[in-house]
PDB file of C-alpha atoms in Angstrom:
ATOM      1  CA  MET J 145      11.505  51.542  46.161  1.00 52.00           C
ATOM      2  CA  GLY J 146      14.923  51.747  44.759  1.00 72.00           C
ATOM      3  CA  GLU J 147      16.375  54.443  42.093  1.00 95.00           C
ATOM      4  CA  LYS J 148      14.283  55.810  39.356  1.00 97.00           C
ATOM      5  CA  ALA J 149      15.818  56.129  35.808  1.00 98.00           C
ATOM      6  CA  ILE J 150      15.546  57.762  32.349  1.00 98.00           C
ATOM      7  CA  LEU J 151      16.486  55.697  29.343  1.00 98.00           C
ATOM      8  CA  CYS J 152      16.863  57.787  26.478  1.00 98.00           C
ATOM      9  CA  VAL J 153      16.959  55.796  23.274  1.00 98.00           C
ATOM     10  CA  ASP J 154      18.300  56.950  19.825  1.00 97.00           C
ATOM     11  CA  ASP J 155      20.944  55.715  17.443  1.00 96.00           C
ATOM     12  CA  GLU J 156      22.436  59.096  17.335  1.00 96.00           C
ATOM     13  CA  ALA J 157      24.889  59.246  20.114  1.00 97.00           C
ATOM     14  CA  ILE J 158      24.726  63.150  19.740  1.00 97.00           C
ATOM     15  CA  ILE J 159      21.076  63.131  20.195  1.00 96.00           C
ATOM     16  CA  ARG J 160      21.497  60.843  23.327  1.00 97.00           C
ATOM     17  CA  LEU J 161      24.217  62.896  24.744  1.00 97.00           C
ATOM     18  CA  ALA J 162      21.982  66.172  24.318  1.00 97.00           C
ATOM     19  CA  LEU J 163      18.904  64.784  25.950  1.00 97.00           C
ATOM     20  CA  ILE J 164      21.131  63.485  28.944  1.00 98.00           C
ATOM     21  CA  GLN J 165      22.679  66.941  29.365  1.00 97.00           C
ATOM     22  CA  GLU J 166      19.416  68.507  29.179  1.00 97.00           C
ATOM     23  CA  LEU J 167      17.928  66.402  31.523  1.00 98.00           C
ATOM     24  CA  LYS J 168      20.676  66.467  34.065  1.00 98.00           C
ATOM     25  CA  LYS J 169      20.579  70.275  33.845  1.00 97.00           C
ATOM     26  CA  ASN J 170      17.056  70.268  34.747  1.00 97.00           C
ATOM     27  CA  PHE J 171      16.484  67.595  37.065  1.00 98.00           C
ATOM     28  CA  LYS J 172      19.941  67.023  38.420  1.00 97.00           C
ATOM     29  CA  ASP J 173      20.279  64.010  40.651  1.00 96.00           C
ATOM     30  CA  ARG J 174      16.404  63.316  40.627  1.00 96.00           C
ATOM     31  CA  PHE J 175      16.928  60.110  38.204  1.00 98.00           C
ATOM     32  CA  LEU J 176      19.690  57.855  36.757  1.00 98.00           C
ATOM     33  CA  TYR J 177      20.160  58.720  33.058  1.00 98.00           C
ATOM     34  CA  GLU J 178      20.827  55.626  30.698  1.00 98.00           C
ATOM     35  CA  GLN J 179      20.836  55.327  26.991  1.00 98.00           C
ATOM     36  CA  ALA J 180      20.795  52.790  24.388  1.00 98.00           C
ATOM     37  CA  PRO J 181      21.566  53.218  20.603  1.00 97.00           C
ATOM     38  CA  ASP J 182      18.599  51.071  19.374  1.00 97.00           C
ATOM     39  CA  ALA J 183      15.314  49.310  20.680  1.00 97.00           C
ATOM     40  CA  LEU J 184      17.318  45.771  21.378  1.00 96.00           C
ATOM     41  CA  ILE J 185      19.690  46.952  23.531  1.00 97.00           C
ATOM     42  CA  ALA J 186      17.190  49.339  25.081  1.00 98.00           C
ATOM     43  CA  MET J 187      15.288  46.282  26.149  1.00 97.00           C
ATOM     44  CA  ASP J 188      18.278  44.344  27.510  1.00 98.00           C
ATOM     45  CA  THR J 189      19.229  47.692  29.543  1.00 98.00           C
ATOM     46  CA  LEU J 190      15.633  47.473  31.051  1.00 98.00           C
ATOM     47  CA  GLU J 191      15.912  44.055  31.724  1.00 97.00           C
ATOM     48  CA  GLU J 192      19.357  44.704  33.449  1.00 98.00           C
ATOM     49  CA  LEU J 193      18.282  47.929  35.393  1.00 97.00           C
ATOM     50  CA  SER J 194      15.106  45.861  37.146  1.00 95.00           C
ATOM     51  CA  HIS J 195      17.432  43.009  38.107  1.00 96.00           C
ATOM     52  CA  GLU J 196      19.569  45.852  39.655  1.00 96.00           C
ATOM     53  CA  GLY J 197      16.389  47.356  41.290  1.00 96.00           C
ATOM     54  CA  VAL J 198      16.149  50.412  39.259  1.00 97.00           C
ATOM     55  CA  ARG J 199      12.814  51.606  38.139  1.00 97.00           C
ATOM     56  CA  VAL J 200      12.612  53.125  34.908  1.00 98.00           C
ATOM     57  CA  VAL J 201       9.886  55.744  35.135  1.00 98.00           C
ATOM     58  CA  LEU J 202      10.619  56.906  31.422  1.00 98.00           C
ATOM     59  CA  ILE J 203      11.536  56.101  27.938  1.00 98.00           C
ATOM     60  CA  ILE J 204      12.456  59.226  25.421  1.00 98.00           C
ATOM     61  CA  SER J 205      12.591  57.380  22.136  1.00 97.00           C
ATOM     62  CA  ASP J 206      13.674  58.268  18.429  1.00 95.00           C
ATOM     63  CA  TRP J 207      11.238  57.029  15.941  1.00 92.00           C
ATOM     64  CA  LEU J 208      13.679  56.061  12.909  1.00 90.00           C
ATOM     65  CA  MET J 209      16.083  53.445  14.270  1.00 91.00           C
ATOM     66  CA  PRO J 210      17.906  50.775  12.839  1.00 90.00           C
ATOM     67  CA  GLY J 211      15.604  47.404  13.774  1.00 91.00           C
ATOM     68  CA  ILE J 212      12.860  47.994  15.480  1.00 93.00           C
ATOM     69  CA  ASN J 213      11.174  51.738  14.882  1.00 90.00           C
ATOM     70  CA  GLY J 214       9.922  53.780  17.990  1.00 91.00           C
ATOM     71  CA  ASP J 215       6.396  53.035  17.614  1.00 91.00           C
ATOM     72  CA  GLU J 216       6.945  49.077  17.698  1.00 93.00           C
ATOM     73  CA  PHE J 217       9.720  49.543  20.549  1.00 96.00           C
ATOM     74  CA  LEU J 218       7.252  51.609  22.777  1.00 95.00           C
ATOM     75  CA  GLU J 219       4.178  48.845  22.051  1.00 94.00           C
ATOM     76  CA  ASN J 220       6.552  46.037  23.258  1.00 96.00           C
ATOM     77  CA  VAL J 221       7.858  48.087  26.165  1.00 97.00           C
ATOM     78  CA  HIS J 222       4.180  49.009  27.160  1.00 95.00           C
ATOM     79  CA  GLU J 223       3.314  45.218  26.944  1.00 96.00           C
ATOM     80  CA  LYS J 224       6.308  44.265  29.271  1.00 96.00           C
ATOM     81  CA  TYR J 225       6.337  47.127  31.100  1.00 97.00           C
ATOM     82  CA  PRO J 226       2.982  48.762  31.502  1.00 96.00           C
ATOM     83  CA  GLU J 227       3.978  51.419  34.370  1.00 97.00           C
ATOM     84  CA  ILE J 228       6.773  52.948  32.003  1.00 98.00           C
ATOM     85  CA  ARG J 229       6.050  56.102  30.553  1.00 98.00           C
ATOM     86  CA  ALA J 230       7.300  57.383  27.254  1.00 98.00           C
ATOM     87  CA  ILE J 231       8.080  60.501  25.030  1.00 97.00           C
ATOM     88  CA  MET J 232       8.583  59.922  21.313  1.00 95.00           C
ATOM     89  CA  ILE J 233      10.863  62.604  19.895  1.00 94.00           C
ATOM     90  CA  THR J 234      11.292  62.473  15.797  1.00 88.00           C
ATOM     91  CA  GLY J 235      12.242  64.133  12.712  1.00 84.00           C
ATOM     92  CA  HIS J 236      10.955  61.319  10.370  1.00 78.00           C
ATOM     93  CA  ALA J 237       7.969  59.583  11.588  1.00 68.00           C
ATOM     94  CA  ASP J 238       5.028  59.533   9.186  1.00 76.00           C
ATOM     95  CA  GLY J 239       1.617  60.392   9.979  1.00 81.00           C
ATOM     96  CA  LYS J 240       0.566  56.932  10.610  1.00 82.00           C
ATOM     97  CA  SER J 241       3.111  55.892  12.829  1.00 78.00           C
ATOM     98  CA  ILE J 242       2.502  59.207  14.869  1.00 80.00           C
ATOM     99  CA  GLU J 243      -1.371  58.299  15.201  1.00 82.00           C
ATOM    100  CA  ARG J 244      -0.101  54.685  16.580  1.00 83.00           C
ATOM    101  CA  VAL J 245       1.880  56.012  18.993  1.00 83.00           C
ATOM    102  CA  ARG J 246      -0.462  58.560  20.294  1.00 84.00           C
ATOM    103  CA  LYS J 247      -2.989  55.458  20.876  1.00 86.00           C
ATOM    104  CA  ASN J 248      -0.288  54.152  23.193  1.00 87.00           C
ATOM    105  CA  GLU J 249      -1.599  54.943  26.783  1.00 88.00           C
ATOM    106  CA  SER J 250       1.843  54.968  28.160  1.00 94.00           C
ATOM    107  CA  VAL J 251       3.201  57.676  25.788  1.00 95.00           C
ATOM    108  CA  LEU J 252       2.807  61.046  27.281  1.00 97.00           C
ATOM    109  CA  ALA J 253       3.989  63.343  24.226  1.00 96.00           C
ATOM    110  CA  VAL J 254       5.107  62.871  20.556  1.00 94.00           C
ATOM    111  CA  MET J 255       7.788  65.793  19.757  1.00 95.00           C
ATOM    112  CA  GLU J 256       9.704  66.801  16.859  1.00 92.00           C
ATOM    113  CA  LYS J 257      13.185  67.338  16.445  1.00 92.00           C
ATOM    114  CA  PRO J 258      14.502  69.795  17.371  1.00 93.00           C
ATOM    115  CA  TRP J 259      12.649  69.299  20.382  1.00 95.00           C
ATOM    116  CA  SER J 260      11.500  72.437  22.771  1.00 96.00           C
ATOM    117  CA  SER J 261      13.366  72.214  25.956  1.00 96.00           C
ATOM    118  CA  LEU J 262      10.600  73.760  27.735  1.00 97.00           C
ATOM    119  CA  GLU J 263       8.016  71.482  26.549  1.00 97.00           C
ATOM    120  CA  LEU J 264      10.495  68.610  27.253  1.00 98.00           C
ATOM    121  CA  VAL J 265      10.859  69.508  30.975  1.00 97.00           C
ATOM    122  CA  SER J 266       7.088  70.614  31.211  1.00 98.00           C
ATOM    123  CA  VAL J 267       5.919  67.214  30.638  1.00 98.00           C
ATOM    124  CA  ILE J 268       8.220  65.627  32.829  1.00 98.00           C
ATOM    125  CA  GLU J 269       7.538  67.573  35.507  1.00 97.00           C
ATOM    126  CA  LYS J 270       3.776  67.013  35.082  1.00 96.00           C
ATOM    127  CA  GLU J 271       4.168  63.293  35.325  1.00 96.00           C
ATOM    128  CA  PHE J 272       7.033  63.245  37.903  1.00 95.00           C
TER     129      PHE J 272
END
């Protein structure tokens, strides 16, 4: 069914780079690793990958981003791609937003920055 991908969405390039390096270190070539600096580009990336036959299985998203925050972005993704799972990593989300994200059935975990590498890898291992 094509290759599987993980999409990292964060407006800070250093965070995206750190996530991808950590994922590659732990999962090697098990997944393709894609990135986007905001929710709008991420939605375009999801569309492009789908057309290329790549199945995005996980999105790791920040909450505080320009344009659309992570909770709204993950709701939009769930409506269009209900099979995609998600992890939200944030340093700024308010309690109401975190509660909203936790109600999204596609969200596997909400983690605070700096995230725990062991926790991140464990959540992904359990699901995939």
